[in-house]
PDB file of C-alpha atoms in Angstrom:
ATOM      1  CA  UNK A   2      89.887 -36.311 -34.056  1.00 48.00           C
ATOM      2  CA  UNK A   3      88.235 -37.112 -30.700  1.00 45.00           C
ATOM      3  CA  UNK A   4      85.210 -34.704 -29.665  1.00 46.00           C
ATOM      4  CA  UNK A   5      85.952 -31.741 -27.289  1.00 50.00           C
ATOM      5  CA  UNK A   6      84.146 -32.393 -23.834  1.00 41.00           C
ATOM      6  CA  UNK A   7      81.012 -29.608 -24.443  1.00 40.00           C
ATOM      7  CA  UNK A   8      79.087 -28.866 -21.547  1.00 40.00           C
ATOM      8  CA  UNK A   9      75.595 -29.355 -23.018  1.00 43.00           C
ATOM      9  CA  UNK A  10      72.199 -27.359 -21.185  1.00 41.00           C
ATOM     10  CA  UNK A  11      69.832 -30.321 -22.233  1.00 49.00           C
ATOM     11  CA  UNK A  12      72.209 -33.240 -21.730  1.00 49.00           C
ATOM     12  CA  UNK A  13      71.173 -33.744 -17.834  1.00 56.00           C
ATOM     13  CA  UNK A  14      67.447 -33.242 -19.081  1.00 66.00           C
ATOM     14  CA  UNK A  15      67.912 -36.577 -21.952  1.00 71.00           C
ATOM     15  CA  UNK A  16      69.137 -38.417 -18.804  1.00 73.00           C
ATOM     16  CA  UNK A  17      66.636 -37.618 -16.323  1.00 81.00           C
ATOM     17  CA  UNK A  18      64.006 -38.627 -19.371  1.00 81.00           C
ATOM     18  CA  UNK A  19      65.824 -41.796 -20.191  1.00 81.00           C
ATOM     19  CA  UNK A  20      65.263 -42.369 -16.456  1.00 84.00           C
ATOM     20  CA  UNK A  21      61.818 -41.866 -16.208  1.00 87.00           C
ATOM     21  CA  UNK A  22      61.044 -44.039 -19.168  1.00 86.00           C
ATOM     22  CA  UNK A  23      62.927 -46.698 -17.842  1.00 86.00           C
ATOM     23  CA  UNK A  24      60.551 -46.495 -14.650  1.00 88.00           C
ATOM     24  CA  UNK A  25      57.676 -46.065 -17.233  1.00 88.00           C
ATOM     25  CA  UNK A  26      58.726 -49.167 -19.246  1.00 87.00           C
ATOM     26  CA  UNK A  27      58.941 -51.396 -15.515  1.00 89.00           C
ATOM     27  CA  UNK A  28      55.016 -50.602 -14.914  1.00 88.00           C
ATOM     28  CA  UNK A  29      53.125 -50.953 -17.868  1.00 84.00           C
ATOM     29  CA  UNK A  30      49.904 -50.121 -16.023  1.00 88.00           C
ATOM     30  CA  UNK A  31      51.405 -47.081 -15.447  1.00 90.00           C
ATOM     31  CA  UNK A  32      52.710 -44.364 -12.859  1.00 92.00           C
ATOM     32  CA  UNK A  33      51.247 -41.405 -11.573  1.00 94.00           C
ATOM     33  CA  UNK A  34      53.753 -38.151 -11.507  1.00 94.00           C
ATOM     34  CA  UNK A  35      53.732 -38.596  -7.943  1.00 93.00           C
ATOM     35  CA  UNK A  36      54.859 -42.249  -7.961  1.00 93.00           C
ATOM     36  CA  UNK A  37      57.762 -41.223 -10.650  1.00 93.00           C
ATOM     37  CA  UNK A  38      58.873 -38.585  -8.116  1.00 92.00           C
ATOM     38  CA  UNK A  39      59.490 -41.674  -6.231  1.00 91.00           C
ATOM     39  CA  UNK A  40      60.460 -44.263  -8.689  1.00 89.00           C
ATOM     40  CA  UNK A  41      63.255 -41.694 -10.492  1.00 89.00           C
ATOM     41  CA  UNK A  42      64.233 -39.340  -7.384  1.00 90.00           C
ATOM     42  CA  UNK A  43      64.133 -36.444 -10.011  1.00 88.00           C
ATOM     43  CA  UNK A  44      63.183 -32.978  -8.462  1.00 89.00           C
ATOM     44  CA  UNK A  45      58.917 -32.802  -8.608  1.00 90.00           C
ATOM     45  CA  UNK A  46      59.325 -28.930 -10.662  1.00 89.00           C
ATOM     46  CA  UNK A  47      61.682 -30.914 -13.080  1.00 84.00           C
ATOM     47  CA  UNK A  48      60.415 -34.291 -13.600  1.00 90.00           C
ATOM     48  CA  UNK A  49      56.739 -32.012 -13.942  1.00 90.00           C
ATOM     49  CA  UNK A  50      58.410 -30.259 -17.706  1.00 86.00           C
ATOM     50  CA  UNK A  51      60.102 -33.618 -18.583  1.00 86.00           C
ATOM     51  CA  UNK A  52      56.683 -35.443 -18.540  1.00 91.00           C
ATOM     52  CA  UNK A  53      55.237 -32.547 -20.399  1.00 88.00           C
ATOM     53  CA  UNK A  54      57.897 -32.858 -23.136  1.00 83.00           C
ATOM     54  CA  UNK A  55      57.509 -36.800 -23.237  1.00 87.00           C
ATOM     55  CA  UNK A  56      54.219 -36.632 -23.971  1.00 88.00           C
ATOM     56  CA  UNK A  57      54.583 -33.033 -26.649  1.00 85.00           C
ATOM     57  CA  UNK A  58      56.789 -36.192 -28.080  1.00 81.00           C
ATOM     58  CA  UNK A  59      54.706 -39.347 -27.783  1.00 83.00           C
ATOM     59  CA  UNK A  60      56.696 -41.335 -25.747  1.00 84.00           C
ATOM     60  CA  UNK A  61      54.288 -41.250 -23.009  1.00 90.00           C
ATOM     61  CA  UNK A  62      50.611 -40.683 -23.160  1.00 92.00           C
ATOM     62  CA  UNK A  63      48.374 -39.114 -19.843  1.00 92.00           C
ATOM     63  CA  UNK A  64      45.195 -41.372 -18.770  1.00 92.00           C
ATOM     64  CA  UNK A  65      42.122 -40.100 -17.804  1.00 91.00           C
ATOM     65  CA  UNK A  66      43.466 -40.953 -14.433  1.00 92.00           C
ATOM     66  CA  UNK A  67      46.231 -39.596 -14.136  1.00 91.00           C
ATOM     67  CA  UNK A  68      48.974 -42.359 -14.498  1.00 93.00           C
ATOM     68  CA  UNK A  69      51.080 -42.138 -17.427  1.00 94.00           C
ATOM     69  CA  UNK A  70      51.628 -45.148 -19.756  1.00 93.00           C
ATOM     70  CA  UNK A  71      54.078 -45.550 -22.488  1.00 89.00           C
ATOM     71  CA  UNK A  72      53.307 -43.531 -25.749  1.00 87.00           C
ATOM     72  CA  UNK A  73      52.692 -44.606 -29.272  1.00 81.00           C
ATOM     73  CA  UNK A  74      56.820 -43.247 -30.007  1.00 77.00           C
ATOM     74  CA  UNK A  75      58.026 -45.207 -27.409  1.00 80.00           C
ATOM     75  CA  UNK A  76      56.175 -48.718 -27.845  1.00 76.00           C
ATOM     76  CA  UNK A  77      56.957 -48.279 -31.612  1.00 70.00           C
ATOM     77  CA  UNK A  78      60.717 -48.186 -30.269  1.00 65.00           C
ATOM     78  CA  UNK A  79      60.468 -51.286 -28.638  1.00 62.00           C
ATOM     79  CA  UNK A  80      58.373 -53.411 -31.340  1.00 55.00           C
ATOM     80  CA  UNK A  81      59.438 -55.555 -33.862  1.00 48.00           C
ATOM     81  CA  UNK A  82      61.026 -54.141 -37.346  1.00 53.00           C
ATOM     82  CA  UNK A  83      63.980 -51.578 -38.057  1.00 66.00           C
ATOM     83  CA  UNK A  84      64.368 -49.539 -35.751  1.00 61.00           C
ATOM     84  CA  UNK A  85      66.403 -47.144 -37.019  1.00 64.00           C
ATOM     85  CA  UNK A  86      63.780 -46.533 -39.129  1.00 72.00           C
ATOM     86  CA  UNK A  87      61.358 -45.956 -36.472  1.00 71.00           C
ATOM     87  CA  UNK A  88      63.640 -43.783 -34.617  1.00 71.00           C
ATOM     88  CA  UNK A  89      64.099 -41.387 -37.905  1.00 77.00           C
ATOM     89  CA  UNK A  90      60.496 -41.294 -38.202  1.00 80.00           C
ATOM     90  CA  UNK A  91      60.147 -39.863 -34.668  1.00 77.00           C
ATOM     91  CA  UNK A  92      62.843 -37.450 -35.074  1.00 83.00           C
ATOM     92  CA  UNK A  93      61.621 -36.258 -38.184  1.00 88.00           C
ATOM     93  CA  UNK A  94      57.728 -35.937 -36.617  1.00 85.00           C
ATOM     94  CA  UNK A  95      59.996 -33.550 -33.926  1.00 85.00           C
ATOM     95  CA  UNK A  96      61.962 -31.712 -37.035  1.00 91.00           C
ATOM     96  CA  UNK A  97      59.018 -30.748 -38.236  1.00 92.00           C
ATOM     97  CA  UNK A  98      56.519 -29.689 -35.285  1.00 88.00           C
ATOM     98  CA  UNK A  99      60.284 -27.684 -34.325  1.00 90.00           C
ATOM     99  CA  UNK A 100      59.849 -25.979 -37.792  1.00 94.00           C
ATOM    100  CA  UNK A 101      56.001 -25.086 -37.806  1.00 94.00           C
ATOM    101  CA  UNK A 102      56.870 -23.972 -33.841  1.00 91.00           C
ATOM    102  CA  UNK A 103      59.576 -21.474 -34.853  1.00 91.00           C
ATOM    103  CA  UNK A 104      58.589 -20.677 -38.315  1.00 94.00           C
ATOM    104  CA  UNK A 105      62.285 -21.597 -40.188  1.00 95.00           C
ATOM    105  CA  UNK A 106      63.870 -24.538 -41.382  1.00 97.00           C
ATOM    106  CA  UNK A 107      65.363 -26.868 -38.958  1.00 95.00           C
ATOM    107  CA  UNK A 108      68.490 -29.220 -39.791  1.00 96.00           C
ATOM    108  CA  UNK A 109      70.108 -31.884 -37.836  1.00 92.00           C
ATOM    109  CA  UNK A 110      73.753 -32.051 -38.873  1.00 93.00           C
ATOM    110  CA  UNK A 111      76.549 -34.715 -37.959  1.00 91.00           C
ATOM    111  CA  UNK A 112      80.376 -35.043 -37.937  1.00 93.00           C
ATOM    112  CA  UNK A 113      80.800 -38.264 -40.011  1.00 91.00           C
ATOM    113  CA  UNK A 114      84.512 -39.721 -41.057  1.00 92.00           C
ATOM    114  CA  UNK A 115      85.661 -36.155 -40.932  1.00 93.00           C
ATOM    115  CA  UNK A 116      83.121 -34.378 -42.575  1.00 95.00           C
ATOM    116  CA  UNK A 117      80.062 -32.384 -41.934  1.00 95.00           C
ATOM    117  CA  UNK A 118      76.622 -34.063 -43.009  1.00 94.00           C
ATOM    118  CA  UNK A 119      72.763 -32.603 -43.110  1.00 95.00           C
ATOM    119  CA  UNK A 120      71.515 -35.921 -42.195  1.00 92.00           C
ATOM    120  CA  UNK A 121      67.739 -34.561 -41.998  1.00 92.00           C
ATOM    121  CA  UNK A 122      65.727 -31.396 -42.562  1.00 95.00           C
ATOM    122  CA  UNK A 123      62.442 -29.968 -42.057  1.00 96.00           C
ATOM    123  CA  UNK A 124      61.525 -27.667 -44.399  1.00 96.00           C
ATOM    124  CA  UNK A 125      58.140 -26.163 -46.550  1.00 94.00           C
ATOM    125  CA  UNK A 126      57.143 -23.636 -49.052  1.00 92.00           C
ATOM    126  CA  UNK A 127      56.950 -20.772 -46.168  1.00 92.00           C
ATOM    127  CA  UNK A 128      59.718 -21.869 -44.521  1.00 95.00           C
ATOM    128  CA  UNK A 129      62.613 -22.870 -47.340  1.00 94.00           C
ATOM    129  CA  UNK A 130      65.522 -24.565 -46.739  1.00 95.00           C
ATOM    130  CA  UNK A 131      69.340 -22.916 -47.402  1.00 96.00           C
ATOM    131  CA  UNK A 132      70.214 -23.299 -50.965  1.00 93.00           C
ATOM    132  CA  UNK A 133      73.484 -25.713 -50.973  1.00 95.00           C
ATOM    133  CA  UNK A 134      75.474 -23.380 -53.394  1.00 96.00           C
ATOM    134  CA  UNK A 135      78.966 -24.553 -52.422  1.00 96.00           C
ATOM    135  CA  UNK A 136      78.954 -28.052 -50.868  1.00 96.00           C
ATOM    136  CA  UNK A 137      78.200 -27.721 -47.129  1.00 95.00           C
ATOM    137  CA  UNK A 138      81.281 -30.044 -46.732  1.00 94.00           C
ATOM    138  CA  UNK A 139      83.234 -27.596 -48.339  1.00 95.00           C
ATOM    139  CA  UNK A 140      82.207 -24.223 -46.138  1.00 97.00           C
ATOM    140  CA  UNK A 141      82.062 -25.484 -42.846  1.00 97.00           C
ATOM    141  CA  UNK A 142      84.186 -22.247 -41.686  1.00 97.00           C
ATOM    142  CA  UNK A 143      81.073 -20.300 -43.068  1.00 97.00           C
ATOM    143  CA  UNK A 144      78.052 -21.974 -41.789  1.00 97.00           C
ATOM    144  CA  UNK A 145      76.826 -22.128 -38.244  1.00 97.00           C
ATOM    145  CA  UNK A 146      76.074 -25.871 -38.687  1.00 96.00           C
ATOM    146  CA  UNK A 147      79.893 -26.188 -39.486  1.00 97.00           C
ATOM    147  CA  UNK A 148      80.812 -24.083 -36.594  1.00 97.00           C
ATOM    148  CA  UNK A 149      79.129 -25.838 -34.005  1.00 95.00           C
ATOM    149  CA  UNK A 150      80.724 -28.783 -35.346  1.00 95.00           C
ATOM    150  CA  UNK A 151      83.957 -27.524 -35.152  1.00 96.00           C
ATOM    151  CA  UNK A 152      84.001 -26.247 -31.967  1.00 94.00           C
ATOM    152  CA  UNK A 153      82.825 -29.983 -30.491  1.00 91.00           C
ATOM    153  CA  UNK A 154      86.276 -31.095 -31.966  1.00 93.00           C
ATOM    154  CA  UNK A 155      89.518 -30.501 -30.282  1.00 92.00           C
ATOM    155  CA  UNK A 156      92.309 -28.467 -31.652  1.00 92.00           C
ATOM    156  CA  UNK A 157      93.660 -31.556 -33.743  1.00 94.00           C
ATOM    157  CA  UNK A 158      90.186 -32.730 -35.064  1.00 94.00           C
ATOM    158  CA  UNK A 159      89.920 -28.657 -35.802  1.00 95.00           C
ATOM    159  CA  UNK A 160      93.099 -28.459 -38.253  1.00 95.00           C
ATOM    160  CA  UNK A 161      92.840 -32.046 -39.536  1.00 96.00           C
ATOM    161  CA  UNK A 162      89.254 -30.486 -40.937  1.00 97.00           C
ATOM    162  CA  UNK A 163      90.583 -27.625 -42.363  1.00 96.00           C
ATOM    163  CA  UNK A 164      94.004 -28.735 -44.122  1.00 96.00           C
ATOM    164  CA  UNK A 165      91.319 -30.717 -46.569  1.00 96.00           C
ATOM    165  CA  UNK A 166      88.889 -28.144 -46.333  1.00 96.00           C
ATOM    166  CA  UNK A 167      90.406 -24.448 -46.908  1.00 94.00           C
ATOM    167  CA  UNK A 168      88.916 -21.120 -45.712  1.00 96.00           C
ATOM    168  CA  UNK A 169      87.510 -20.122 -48.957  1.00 96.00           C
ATOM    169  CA  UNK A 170      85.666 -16.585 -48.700  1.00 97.00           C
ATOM    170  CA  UNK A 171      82.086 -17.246 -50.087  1.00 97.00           C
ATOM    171  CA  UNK A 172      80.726 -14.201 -49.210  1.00 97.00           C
ATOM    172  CA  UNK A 173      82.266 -10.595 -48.423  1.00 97.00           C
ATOM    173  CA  UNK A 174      81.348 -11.645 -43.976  1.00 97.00           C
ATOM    174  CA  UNK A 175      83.276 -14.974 -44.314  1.00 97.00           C
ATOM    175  CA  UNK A 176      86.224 -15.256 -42.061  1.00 97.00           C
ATOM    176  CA  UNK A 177      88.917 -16.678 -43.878  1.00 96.00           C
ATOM    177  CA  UNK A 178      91.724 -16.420 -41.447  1.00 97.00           C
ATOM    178  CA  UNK A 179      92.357 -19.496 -39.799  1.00 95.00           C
ATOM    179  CA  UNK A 180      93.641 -18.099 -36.615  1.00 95.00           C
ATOM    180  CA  UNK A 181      90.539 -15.532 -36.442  1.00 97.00           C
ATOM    181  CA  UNK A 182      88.523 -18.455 -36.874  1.00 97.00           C
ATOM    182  CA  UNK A 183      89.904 -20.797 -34.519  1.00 96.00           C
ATOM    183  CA  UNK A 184      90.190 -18.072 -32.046  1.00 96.00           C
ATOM    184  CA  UNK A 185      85.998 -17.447 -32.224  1.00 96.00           C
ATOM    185  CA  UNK A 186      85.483 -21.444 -31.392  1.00 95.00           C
ATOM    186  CA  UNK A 187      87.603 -21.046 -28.618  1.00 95.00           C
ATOM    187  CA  UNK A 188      85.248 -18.325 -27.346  1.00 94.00           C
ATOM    188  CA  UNK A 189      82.198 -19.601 -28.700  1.00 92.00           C
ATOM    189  CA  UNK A 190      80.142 -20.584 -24.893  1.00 87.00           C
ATOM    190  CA  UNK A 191      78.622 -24.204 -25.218  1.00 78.00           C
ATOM    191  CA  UNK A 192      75.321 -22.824 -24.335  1.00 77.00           C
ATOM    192  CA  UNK A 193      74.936 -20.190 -27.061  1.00 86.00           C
ATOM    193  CA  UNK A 194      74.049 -20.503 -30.175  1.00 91.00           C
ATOM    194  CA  UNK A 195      76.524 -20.632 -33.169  1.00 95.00           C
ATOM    195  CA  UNK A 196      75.820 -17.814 -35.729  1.00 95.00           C
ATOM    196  CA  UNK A 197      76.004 -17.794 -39.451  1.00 96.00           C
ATOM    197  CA  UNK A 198      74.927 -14.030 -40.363  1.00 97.00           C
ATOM    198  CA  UNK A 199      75.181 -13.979 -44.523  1.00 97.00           C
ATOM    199  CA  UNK A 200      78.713 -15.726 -44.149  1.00 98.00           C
ATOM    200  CA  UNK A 201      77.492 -19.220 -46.390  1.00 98.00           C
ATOM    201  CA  UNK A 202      75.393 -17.243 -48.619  1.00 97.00           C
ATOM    202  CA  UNK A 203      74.034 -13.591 -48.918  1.00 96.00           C
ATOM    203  CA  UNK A 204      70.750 -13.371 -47.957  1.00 96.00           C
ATOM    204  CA  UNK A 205      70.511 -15.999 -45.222  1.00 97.00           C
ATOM    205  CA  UNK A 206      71.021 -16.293 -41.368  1.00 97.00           C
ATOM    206  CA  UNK A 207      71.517 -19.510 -39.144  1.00 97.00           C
ATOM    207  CA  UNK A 208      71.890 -20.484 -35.856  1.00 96.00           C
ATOM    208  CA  UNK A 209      72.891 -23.766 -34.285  1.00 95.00           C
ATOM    209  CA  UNK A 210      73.151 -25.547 -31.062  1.00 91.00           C
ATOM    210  CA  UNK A 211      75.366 -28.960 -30.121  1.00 88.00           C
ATOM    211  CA  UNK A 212      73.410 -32.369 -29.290  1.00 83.00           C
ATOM    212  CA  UNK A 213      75.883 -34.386 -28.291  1.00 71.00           C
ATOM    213  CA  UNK A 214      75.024 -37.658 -27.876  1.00 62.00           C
ATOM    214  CA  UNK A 215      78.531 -39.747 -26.896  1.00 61.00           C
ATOM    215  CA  UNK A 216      81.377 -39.883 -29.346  1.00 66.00           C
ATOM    216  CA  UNK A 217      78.851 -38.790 -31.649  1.00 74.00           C
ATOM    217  CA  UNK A 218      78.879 -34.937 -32.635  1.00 85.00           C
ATOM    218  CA  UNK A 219      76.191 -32.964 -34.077  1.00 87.00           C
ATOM    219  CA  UNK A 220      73.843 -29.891 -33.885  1.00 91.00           C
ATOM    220  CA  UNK A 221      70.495 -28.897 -34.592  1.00 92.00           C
ATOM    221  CA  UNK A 222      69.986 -25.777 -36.856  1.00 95.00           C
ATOM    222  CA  UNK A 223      67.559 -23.160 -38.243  1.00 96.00           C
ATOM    223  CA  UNK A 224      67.561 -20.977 -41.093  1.00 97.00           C
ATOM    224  CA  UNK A 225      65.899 -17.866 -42.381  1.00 97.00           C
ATOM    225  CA  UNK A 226      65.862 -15.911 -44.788  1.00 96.00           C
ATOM    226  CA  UNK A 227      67.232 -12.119 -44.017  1.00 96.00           C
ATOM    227  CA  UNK A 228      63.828  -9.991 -44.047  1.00 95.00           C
ATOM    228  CA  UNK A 229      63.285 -12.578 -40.730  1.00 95.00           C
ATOM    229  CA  UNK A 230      66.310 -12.041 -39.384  1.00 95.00           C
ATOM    230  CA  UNK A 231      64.753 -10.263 -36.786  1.00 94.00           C
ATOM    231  CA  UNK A 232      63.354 -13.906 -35.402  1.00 94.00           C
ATOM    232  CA  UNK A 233      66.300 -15.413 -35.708  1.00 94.00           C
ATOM    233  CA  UNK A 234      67.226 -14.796 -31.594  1.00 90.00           C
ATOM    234  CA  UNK A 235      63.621 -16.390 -30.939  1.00 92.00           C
ATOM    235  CA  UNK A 236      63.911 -19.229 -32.902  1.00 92.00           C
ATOM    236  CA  UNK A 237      67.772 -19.955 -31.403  1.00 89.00           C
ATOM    237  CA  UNK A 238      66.054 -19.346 -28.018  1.00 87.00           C
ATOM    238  CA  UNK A 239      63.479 -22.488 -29.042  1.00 86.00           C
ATOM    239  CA  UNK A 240      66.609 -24.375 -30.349  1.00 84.00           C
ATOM    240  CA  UNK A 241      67.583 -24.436 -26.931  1.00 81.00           C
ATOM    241  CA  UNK A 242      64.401 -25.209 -25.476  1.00 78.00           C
ATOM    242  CA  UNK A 243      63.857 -28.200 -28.096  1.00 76.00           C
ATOM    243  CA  UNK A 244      67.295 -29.680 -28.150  1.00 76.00           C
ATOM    244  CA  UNK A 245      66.414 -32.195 -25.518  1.00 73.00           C
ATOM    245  CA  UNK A 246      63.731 -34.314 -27.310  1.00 72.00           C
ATOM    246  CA  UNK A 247      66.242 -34.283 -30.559  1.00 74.00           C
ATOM    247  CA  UNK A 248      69.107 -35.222 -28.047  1.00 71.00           C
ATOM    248  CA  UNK A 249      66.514 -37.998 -26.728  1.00 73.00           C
ATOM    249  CA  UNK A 250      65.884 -39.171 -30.136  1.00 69.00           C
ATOM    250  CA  UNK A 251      69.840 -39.283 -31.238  1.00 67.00           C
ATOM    251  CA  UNK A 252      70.241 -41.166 -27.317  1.00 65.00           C
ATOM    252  CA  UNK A 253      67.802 -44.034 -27.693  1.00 63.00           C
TER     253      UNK A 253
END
C-alpha cells in the first residue's frame, strides 16, 4: 500500500523553509534577508514570501533592525518537553488562523494502517464542521478528504481500501462505480483540488489538497455549507496558498 509519487506545489517551498531555519538556528543573533540570500542560495523574490510566511507562523520573528531571529514556534520546537505536543499546538494555532482566513472549516486528514483519519479540525459556531453521519472511514469514495487520499495511493493501496470499504451511495451524486471512480483519481491533477460537491452528505461541499510529508499521506480540507458554495473555489485557492506552513508543521 505504498504512496503514489504526487508532485506537490508547496513541497519545494517546506524545503527551502526548512533551509532557511536551519541557517536561522546557526546564528542566533540573527540574519538579515540579505545575509540568508547568501547563507541558503534561495532566489531573493522567493526566500522574500518564505520569510513572510515564517514569521505569519512564528517561527521567526523581524527585529527592529532588520535581522530575523528565531520565533516563539520555533524555539518552543527545540525546548525541553513533548514535542509532539508542541508541534500540534502550532499546527492547530495555523488550523485555525486558516479557518478565520477563509471563513470554513479546515481538517487535516491522514492515511493511517489503511484507513482514513481527521486527525485535527478547526472549526466555530459560523463556520461548522461536516456532520460525521456515516463514519468517514466508511465513505472515503464520497468525501474529498477520502479522495485526495486515495489518489496518493497506488493502484494496489487503491483496491486494498476499497475491498474493506465498499462504494456505498450516500447521497443521489455519489459515484458508486468502482471503475468510474478509479478512473477520476487517475485524472485528478496533483495540483488541484479534490472536490466533494453534496456526494458525503446533502447540503455540504469540500475541497482538499495533498501534504505529503514522506511515506506519510494526508491532506488538508475545508468545508461549507451549500448557500457558500459559491466560496468554495476561494477558499481551495487559499488551501493551496496555506498548504506549505501545514506541510512545514507535518515536516518538522
Amino acid at each position: 500500500m505504498a504512496p503514489k509519487p504526487v508532485p506537490s506545489v508547496p513541497f519545494h517551498s517546506v524545503q527551502y523553509a526548512l533551509r532557511v531555519l536551519e541557517a536561522i538556528a546557526r546564528y542566533p543573533d540573527g540574519r538579515t534577508e540579505e545575509e540568508l540570500v547568501k547563507e541558503t542560495g534561495l532566489p531573493p523574490g522567493h526566500l522574500a514570501r518564505l520569510l513572510v510566511m515564517l514569521a505569519r507562523e512564528g517561527y521567526l520573528e523581524q527585529l527592529s533592525d532588520k535581522t530575523f531571529v528565531a520565533g516563539d514556534a520555533f524555539r518552543l520546537l527545540g525546548g525541553a518537553g513533548d514535542r509532539r505536543s508542541r508541534l500540534e499546538g502550532q499546527l492547530q494555532r495555523t488550523l485555525t488562523s486558516l479557518r478565520d482566513e477563509v471563513g470554513a472549516a479546515v481538517y487535516i486528514s491522514r492515511y493511517v494502517d489503511g484507513e482514513v483519519k481527521v486527525t485535527q479540525f478547526a472549526a466555530g459556531p459560523g463556520t461548522p464542521a461536516v456532520q460525521e453521519w456515516v463514519d468517514f472511514r466508511a465513505a472515503a469514495h464520497a468525501m474529498a478528504v477520502g479522495k485526495c487520499l486515495l489518489t496518493q495511493l497506488d493502484h494496489d493501496g487503491r483496491r486494498d481500501h476499497l475491498s474493506r470499504h465498499r462504494t456505498i451511495r450516500l447521497t443521489s451524486r455519489t459515484t458508486t462505480s468502482e471503475r468510474v471512480l478509479f478512473s477520476q483519481l487517475d485524472r485528478q491533477p496533483p495540483t488541484v483540488p479534490v472536490l466533494d460537491l453534496q456526494e458525503y452528505a446533502m447540503g455540504t461541499v469540500c475541497a482538499a489538497v495533498p501534504v505529503t510529508a514522506g511515506a506519510s499521506v494526508g491532506c488538508l480540507a475545508v468545508s461549507l455549507p451549500l448557500q457558500k458554495a459559491h466560496r468554495l473555489r476561494y477558499a481551495a485557492r487559499k488551501l493551496n496558498e496555506r498548504a506549505a506552513p501545514v506541510l512545514l508543521s507535518l515536516s518538522l
